[in-house]
PDB file of C-alpha atoms in Angstrom:
ATOM      1  CA  MET A 222      -9.604 185.817  34.777  1.00 46.00           C
ATOM      2  CA  ALA A 223     -10.210 189.429  33.912  1.00 45.00           C
ATOM      3  CA  ALA A 224     -11.916 190.652  37.078  1.00 52.00           C
ATOM      4  CA  ALA A 225     -12.150 189.849  40.750  1.00 62.00           C
ATOM      5  CA  TRP A 226     -15.243 187.848  41.691  1.00 64.00           C
ATOM      6  CA  PRO A 227     -18.114 188.784  42.234  1.00 81.00           C
ATOM      7  CA  ALA A 228     -17.573 191.129  39.250  1.00 89.00           C
ATOM      8  CA  PRO A 229     -18.148 189.281  35.972  1.00 93.00           C
ATOM      9  CA  VAL A 230     -15.247 187.047  34.996  1.00 95.00           C
ATOM     10  CA  GLN A 231     -14.322 186.814  31.338  1.00 96.00           C
ATOM     11  CA  LEU A 232     -12.271 184.064  29.698  1.00 97.00           C
ATOM     12  CA  SER A 233     -10.585 184.844  26.373  1.00 97.00           C
ATOM     13  CA  HIS A 234      -8.808 183.040  23.565  1.00 94.00           C
ATOM     14  CA  PRO A 235      -5.088 183.900  23.163  1.00 92.00           C
ATOM     15  CA  GLY A 236      -6.103 186.389  20.425  1.00 92.00           C
ATOM     16  CA  GLY A 237      -8.201 188.286  22.959  1.00 93.00           C
ATOM     17  CA  ASP A 238     -11.741 187.420  21.898  1.00 95.00           C
ATOM     18  CA  VAL A 239     -13.953 186.569  24.886  1.00 98.00           C
ATOM     19  CA  PHE A 240     -15.540 183.112  24.779  1.00 98.00           C
ATOM     20  CA  LEU A 241     -17.176 183.114  28.219  1.00 98.00           C
ATOM     21  CA  THR A 242     -18.515 185.600  30.728  1.00 98.00           C
ATOM     22  CA  ILE A 243     -19.425 184.224  34.165  1.00 97.00           C
ATOM     23  CA  SER A 244     -21.710 186.489  36.195  1.00 96.00           C
ATOM     24  CA  LEU A 245     -22.996 186.208  39.744  1.00 93.00           C
ATOM     25  CA  HIS A 246     -26.721 186.834  40.199  1.00 91.00           C
ATOM     26  CA  GLN A 247     -28.656 186.824  43.468  1.00 87.00           C
ATOM     27  CA  ASN A 248     -29.876 183.237  43.111  1.00 88.00           C
ATOM     28  CA  TYR A 249     -27.687 181.704  40.419  1.00 92.00           C
ATOM     29  CA  ILE A 250     -24.476 181.894  38.428  1.00 94.00           C
ATOM     30  CA  GLU A 251     -24.712 182.585  34.717  1.00 97.00           C
ATOM     31  CA  ALA A 252     -22.254 181.301  32.125  1.00 98.00           C
ATOM     32  CA  ARG A 253     -22.740 183.166  28.847  1.00 98.00           C
ATOM     33  CA  TRP A 254     -20.732 181.704  25.967  1.00 98.00           C
ATOM     34  CA  SER A 255     -19.840 183.422  22.680  1.00 98.00           C
ATOM     35  CA  GLY A 256     -17.880 182.705  19.520  1.00 97.00           C
ATOM     36  CA  HIS A 257     -16.103 179.496  18.614  1.00 96.00           C
ATOM     37  CA  VAL A 258     -15.631 177.203  21.614  1.00 97.00           C
ATOM     38  CA  THR A 259     -13.301 174.181  21.779  1.00 97.00           C
ATOM     39  CA  ALA A 260     -13.098 171.243  24.165  1.00 97.00           C
ATOM     40  CA  ASP A 261     -10.099 172.868  25.817  1.00 97.00           C
ATOM     41  CA  ASN A 262     -12.118 176.077  26.353  1.00 97.00           C
ATOM     42  CA  ILE A 263     -14.899 174.060  27.977  1.00 97.00           C
ATOM     43  CA  VAL A 264     -12.532 172.313  30.399  1.00 98.00           C
ATOM     44  CA  THR A 265     -10.769 175.573  31.298  1.00 97.00           C
ATOM     45  CA  ALA A 266     -14.106 177.306  31.897  1.00 97.00           C
ATOM     46  CA  ALA A 267     -15.445 174.419  33.992  1.00 97.00           C
ATOM     47  CA  LYS A 268     -12.397 174.596  36.267  1.00 97.00           C
ATOM     48  CA  VAL A 269     -12.844 178.368  36.695  1.00 96.00           C
ATOM     49  CA  TYR A 270     -16.549 177.858  37.409  1.00 95.00           C
ATOM     50  CA  LEU A 271     -15.708 175.344  40.161  1.00 95.00           C
ATOM     51  CA  SER A 272     -13.286 177.814  41.716  1.00 93.00           C
ATOM     52  CA  LEU A 273     -15.969 180.524  41.689  1.00 91.00           C
ATOM     53  CA  LEU A 274     -18.600 178.120  43.035  1.00 90.00           C
ATOM     54  CA  HIS A 275     -16.347 177.430  46.014  1.00 87.00           C
ATOM     55  CA  LYS A 276     -16.069 181.182  46.739  1.00 86.00           C
ATOM     56  CA  THR A 277     -19.765 181.951  46.321  1.00 85.00           C
ATOM     57  CA  PRO A 278     -21.953 178.830  46.370  1.00 78.00           C
ATOM     58  CA  ARG A 279     -25.064 178.910  44.220  1.00 86.00           C
ATOM     59  CA  ALA A 280     -27.287 175.878  43.709  1.00 89.00           C
ATOM     60  CA  ARG A 281     -28.264 176.982  40.211  1.00 94.00           C
ATOM     61  CA  LEU A 282     -26.436 177.497  36.914  1.00 96.00           C
ATOM     62  CA  LEU A 283     -27.833 179.261  33.842  1.00 97.00           C
ATOM     63  CA  ASN A 284     -25.607 177.949  31.059  1.00 98.00           C
ATOM     64  CA  ASP A 285     -26.304 180.062  27.967  1.00 98.00           C
ATOM     65  CA  LYS A 286     -24.689 178.856  24.751  1.00 98.00           C
ATOM     66  CA  THR A 287     -26.938 180.966  22.480  1.00 97.00           C
ATOM     67  CA  ASP A 288     -24.012 182.730  20.810  1.00 97.00           C
ATOM     68  CA  ALA A 289     -21.517 179.836  20.812  1.00 97.00           C
ATOM     69  CA  THR A 290     -20.304 177.739  17.918  1.00 97.00           C
ATOM     70  CA  GLY A 291     -18.054 174.708  17.609  1.00 96.00           C
ATOM     71  CA  ASP A 292     -17.854 171.022  18.414  1.00 96.00           C
ATOM     72  CA  TRP A 293     -16.573 170.402  21.929  1.00 95.00           C
ATOM     73  CA  THR A 294     -17.873 166.845  22.400  1.00 96.00           C
ATOM     74  CA  GLU A 295     -14.363 165.679  23.387  1.00 97.00           C
ATOM     75  CA  ALA A 296     -14.838 167.465  26.728  1.00 98.00           C
ATOM     76  CA  ASN A 297     -18.016 165.562  27.656  1.00 97.00           C
ATOM     77  CA  ASP A 298     -16.324 162.551  29.272  1.00 97.00           C
ATOM     78  CA  TRP A 299     -14.337 164.856  31.540  1.00 98.00           C
ATOM     79  CA  LEU A 300     -17.400 166.945  32.334  1.00 97.00           C
ATOM     80  CA  GLU A 301     -19.466 163.880  33.192  1.00 97.00           C
ATOM     81  CA  PHE A 302     -16.927 161.975  35.274  1.00 97.00           C
ATOM     82  CA  GLU A 303     -14.676 164.696  36.744  1.00 97.00           C
ATOM     83  CA  TRP A 304     -16.456 168.043  36.771  1.00 97.00           C
ATOM     84  CA  LEU A 305     -20.086 167.102  37.537  1.00 97.00           C
ATOM     85  CA  PRO A 306     -19.382 165.168  40.759  1.00 97.00           C
ATOM     86  CA  LYS A 307     -17.236 168.053  42.022  1.00 96.00           C
ATOM     87  CA  ALA A 308     -19.855 170.633  41.081  1.00 95.00           C
ATOM     88  CA  ILE A 309     -22.590 168.650  42.858  1.00 94.00           C
ATOM     89  CA  GLN A 310     -20.358 168.228  45.909  1.00 94.00           C
ATOM     90  CA  SER A 311     -19.840 172.018  45.892  1.00 93.00           C
ATOM     91  CA  GLY A 312     -23.600 172.639  45.976  1.00 91.00           C
ATOM     92  CA  LEU A 313     -24.811 172.722  42.381  1.00 93.00           C
ATOM     93  CA  HIS A 314     -28.312 171.253  42.135  1.00 92.00           C
ATOM     94  CA  ALA A 315     -29.854 172.527  38.899  1.00 94.00           C
ATOM     95  CA  ILE A 316     -28.808 173.648  35.431  1.00 96.00           C
ATOM     96  CA  ALA A 317     -30.922 175.530  32.910  1.00 97.00           C
ATOM     97  CA  TYR A 318     -29.187 174.977  29.575  1.00 97.00           C
ATOM     98  CA  VAL A 319     -29.803 177.283  26.599  1.00 98.00           C
ATOM     99  CA  TYR A 320     -28.915 175.756  23.250  1.00 96.00           C
ATOM    100  CA  SER A 321     -26.939 177.377  20.470  1.00 96.00           C
ATOM    101  CA  ASN A 322     -28.453 177.422  16.974  1.00 94.00           C
ATOM    102  CA  ASN A 323     -25.094 176.132  15.688  1.00 94.00           C
ATOM    103  CA  MET A 324     -25.480 172.465  14.793  1.00 95.00           C
ATOM    104  CA  PHE A 325     -22.092 171.353  16.154  1.00 94.00           C
ATOM    105  CA  SER A 326     -22.493 173.164  19.474  1.00 95.00           C
ATOM    106  CA  ARG A 327     -26.059 171.875  19.765  1.00 94.00           C
ATOM    107  CA  LEU A 328     -25.015 168.266  19.200  1.00 96.00           C
ATOM    108  CA  SER A 329     -22.254 168.586  21.822  1.00 96.00           C
ATOM    109  CA  SER A 330     -24.767 170.078  24.253  1.00 95.00           C
ATOM    110  CA  ARG A 331     -27.398 167.378  23.615  1.00 96.00           C
ATOM    111  CA  ASP A 332     -24.824 164.642  24.307  1.00 96.00           C
ATOM    112  CA  LEU A 333     -23.767 166.341  27.544  1.00 96.00           C
ATOM    113  CA  ILE A 334     -27.334 166.863  28.747  1.00 95.00           C
ATOM    114  CA  GLN A 335     -28.161 163.199  28.159  1.00 95.00           C
ATOM    115  CA  ARG A 336     -25.121 162.218  30.226  1.00 95.00           C
ATOM    116  CA  MET A 337     -25.948 164.582  33.090  1.00 95.00           C
ATOM    117  CA  THR A 338     -29.698 163.964  33.322  1.00 92.00           C
ATOM    118  CA  PRO A 339     -29.521 160.978  35.714  1.00 89.00           C
ATOM    119  CA  ASN A 340     -27.317 162.928  38.167  1.00 92.00           C
ATOM    120  CA  ILE A 341     -28.672 166.480  38.345  1.00 93.00           C
ATOM    121  CA  TRP A 342     -31.771 168.571  37.594  1.00 92.00           C
ATOM    122  CA  ILE A 343     -31.095 169.817  34.074  1.00 94.00           C
ATOM    123  CA  LYS A 344     -33.487 171.182  31.463  1.00 95.00           C
ATOM    124  CA  ASP A 345     -32.742 172.381  27.958  1.00 96.00           C
ATOM    125  CA  PHE A 346     -34.174 175.488  26.322  1.00 97.00           C
ATOM    126  CA  ASN A 347     -33.997 177.471  23.101  1.00 97.00           C
ATOM    127  CA  ASP A 348     -34.814 180.743  24.889  1.00 97.00           C
ATOM    128  CA  ARG A 349     -32.797 182.360  27.667  1.00 97.00           C
ATOM    129  CA  ALA A 350     -35.762 184.048  29.341  1.00 98.00           C
ATOM    130  CA  LEU A 351     -37.652 180.757  29.622  1.00 98.00           C
ATOM    131  CA  ALA A 352     -34.544 179.056  31.016  1.00 97.00           C
ATOM    132  CA  GLU A 353     -34.120 181.720  33.678  1.00 96.00           C
ATOM    133  CA  ALA A 354     -37.796 181.611  34.630  1.00 96.00           C
ATOM    134  CA  TRP A 355     -37.660 177.799  34.970  1.00 95.00           C
ATOM    135  CA  LEU A 356     -34.498 177.979  37.059  1.00 94.00           C
ATOM    136  CA  LEU A 357     -35.912 180.586  39.427  1.00 92.00           C
ATOM    137  CA  SER A 358     -39.374 179.078  39.783  1.00 89.00           C
ATOM    138  CA  HIS A 359     -38.494 175.433  40.290  1.00 74.00           C
ATOM    139  CA  PHE A 360     -35.835 175.604  42.966  1.00 62.00           C
ATOM    140  CA  VAL A 361     -35.603 177.009  46.471  1.00 57.00           C
ATOM    141  CA  PRO A 362     -33.418 180.060  47.138  1.00 54.00           C
ATOM    142  CA  ASP A 363     -29.777 179.341  47.796  1.00 50.00           C
ATOM    143  CA  LYS A 364     -30.100 180.523  51.408  1.00 45.00           C
ATOM    144  CA  ALA A 365     -32.111 177.368  52.014  1.00 41.00           C
ATOM    145  CA  ILE A 366     -28.943 175.334  51.429  1.00 41.00           C
ATOM    146  CA  GLY A 367     -26.787 177.242  53.796  1.00 38.00           C
ATOM    147  CA  GLN A 368     -26.353 180.662  52.242  1.00 35.00           C
TER     148      GLN A 368
END
């Protein structure tokens, strides 16, 4: 992690290029992905997100994969069966999910969203602004859940 939370946290590939920036907003946490993303990157990032969620609970996640590429479908079993229950237990209630235009990333995302839908409020978008508006307008402020 490149910075102390609540400053934005960046995760990088060994070569130094940033693949994820996690930012704390007043009512949600934002995960903004960029560049080529692998299943290992997804798992690493999900573990970091859980750690940050424990420090500063937020019921909402804006997961923005607009600038991401790559097939990371191999991470979806772990995300569904390991990560999601822990995230829900830690207070996550809703995810606004912004698709990448990259076909491989989009297919990985669609598979994950289908898996998560029965367990959490999740909605997919092609536009970040619409995703943020949905997330903020459809769910109560975090202080209502103990903040």
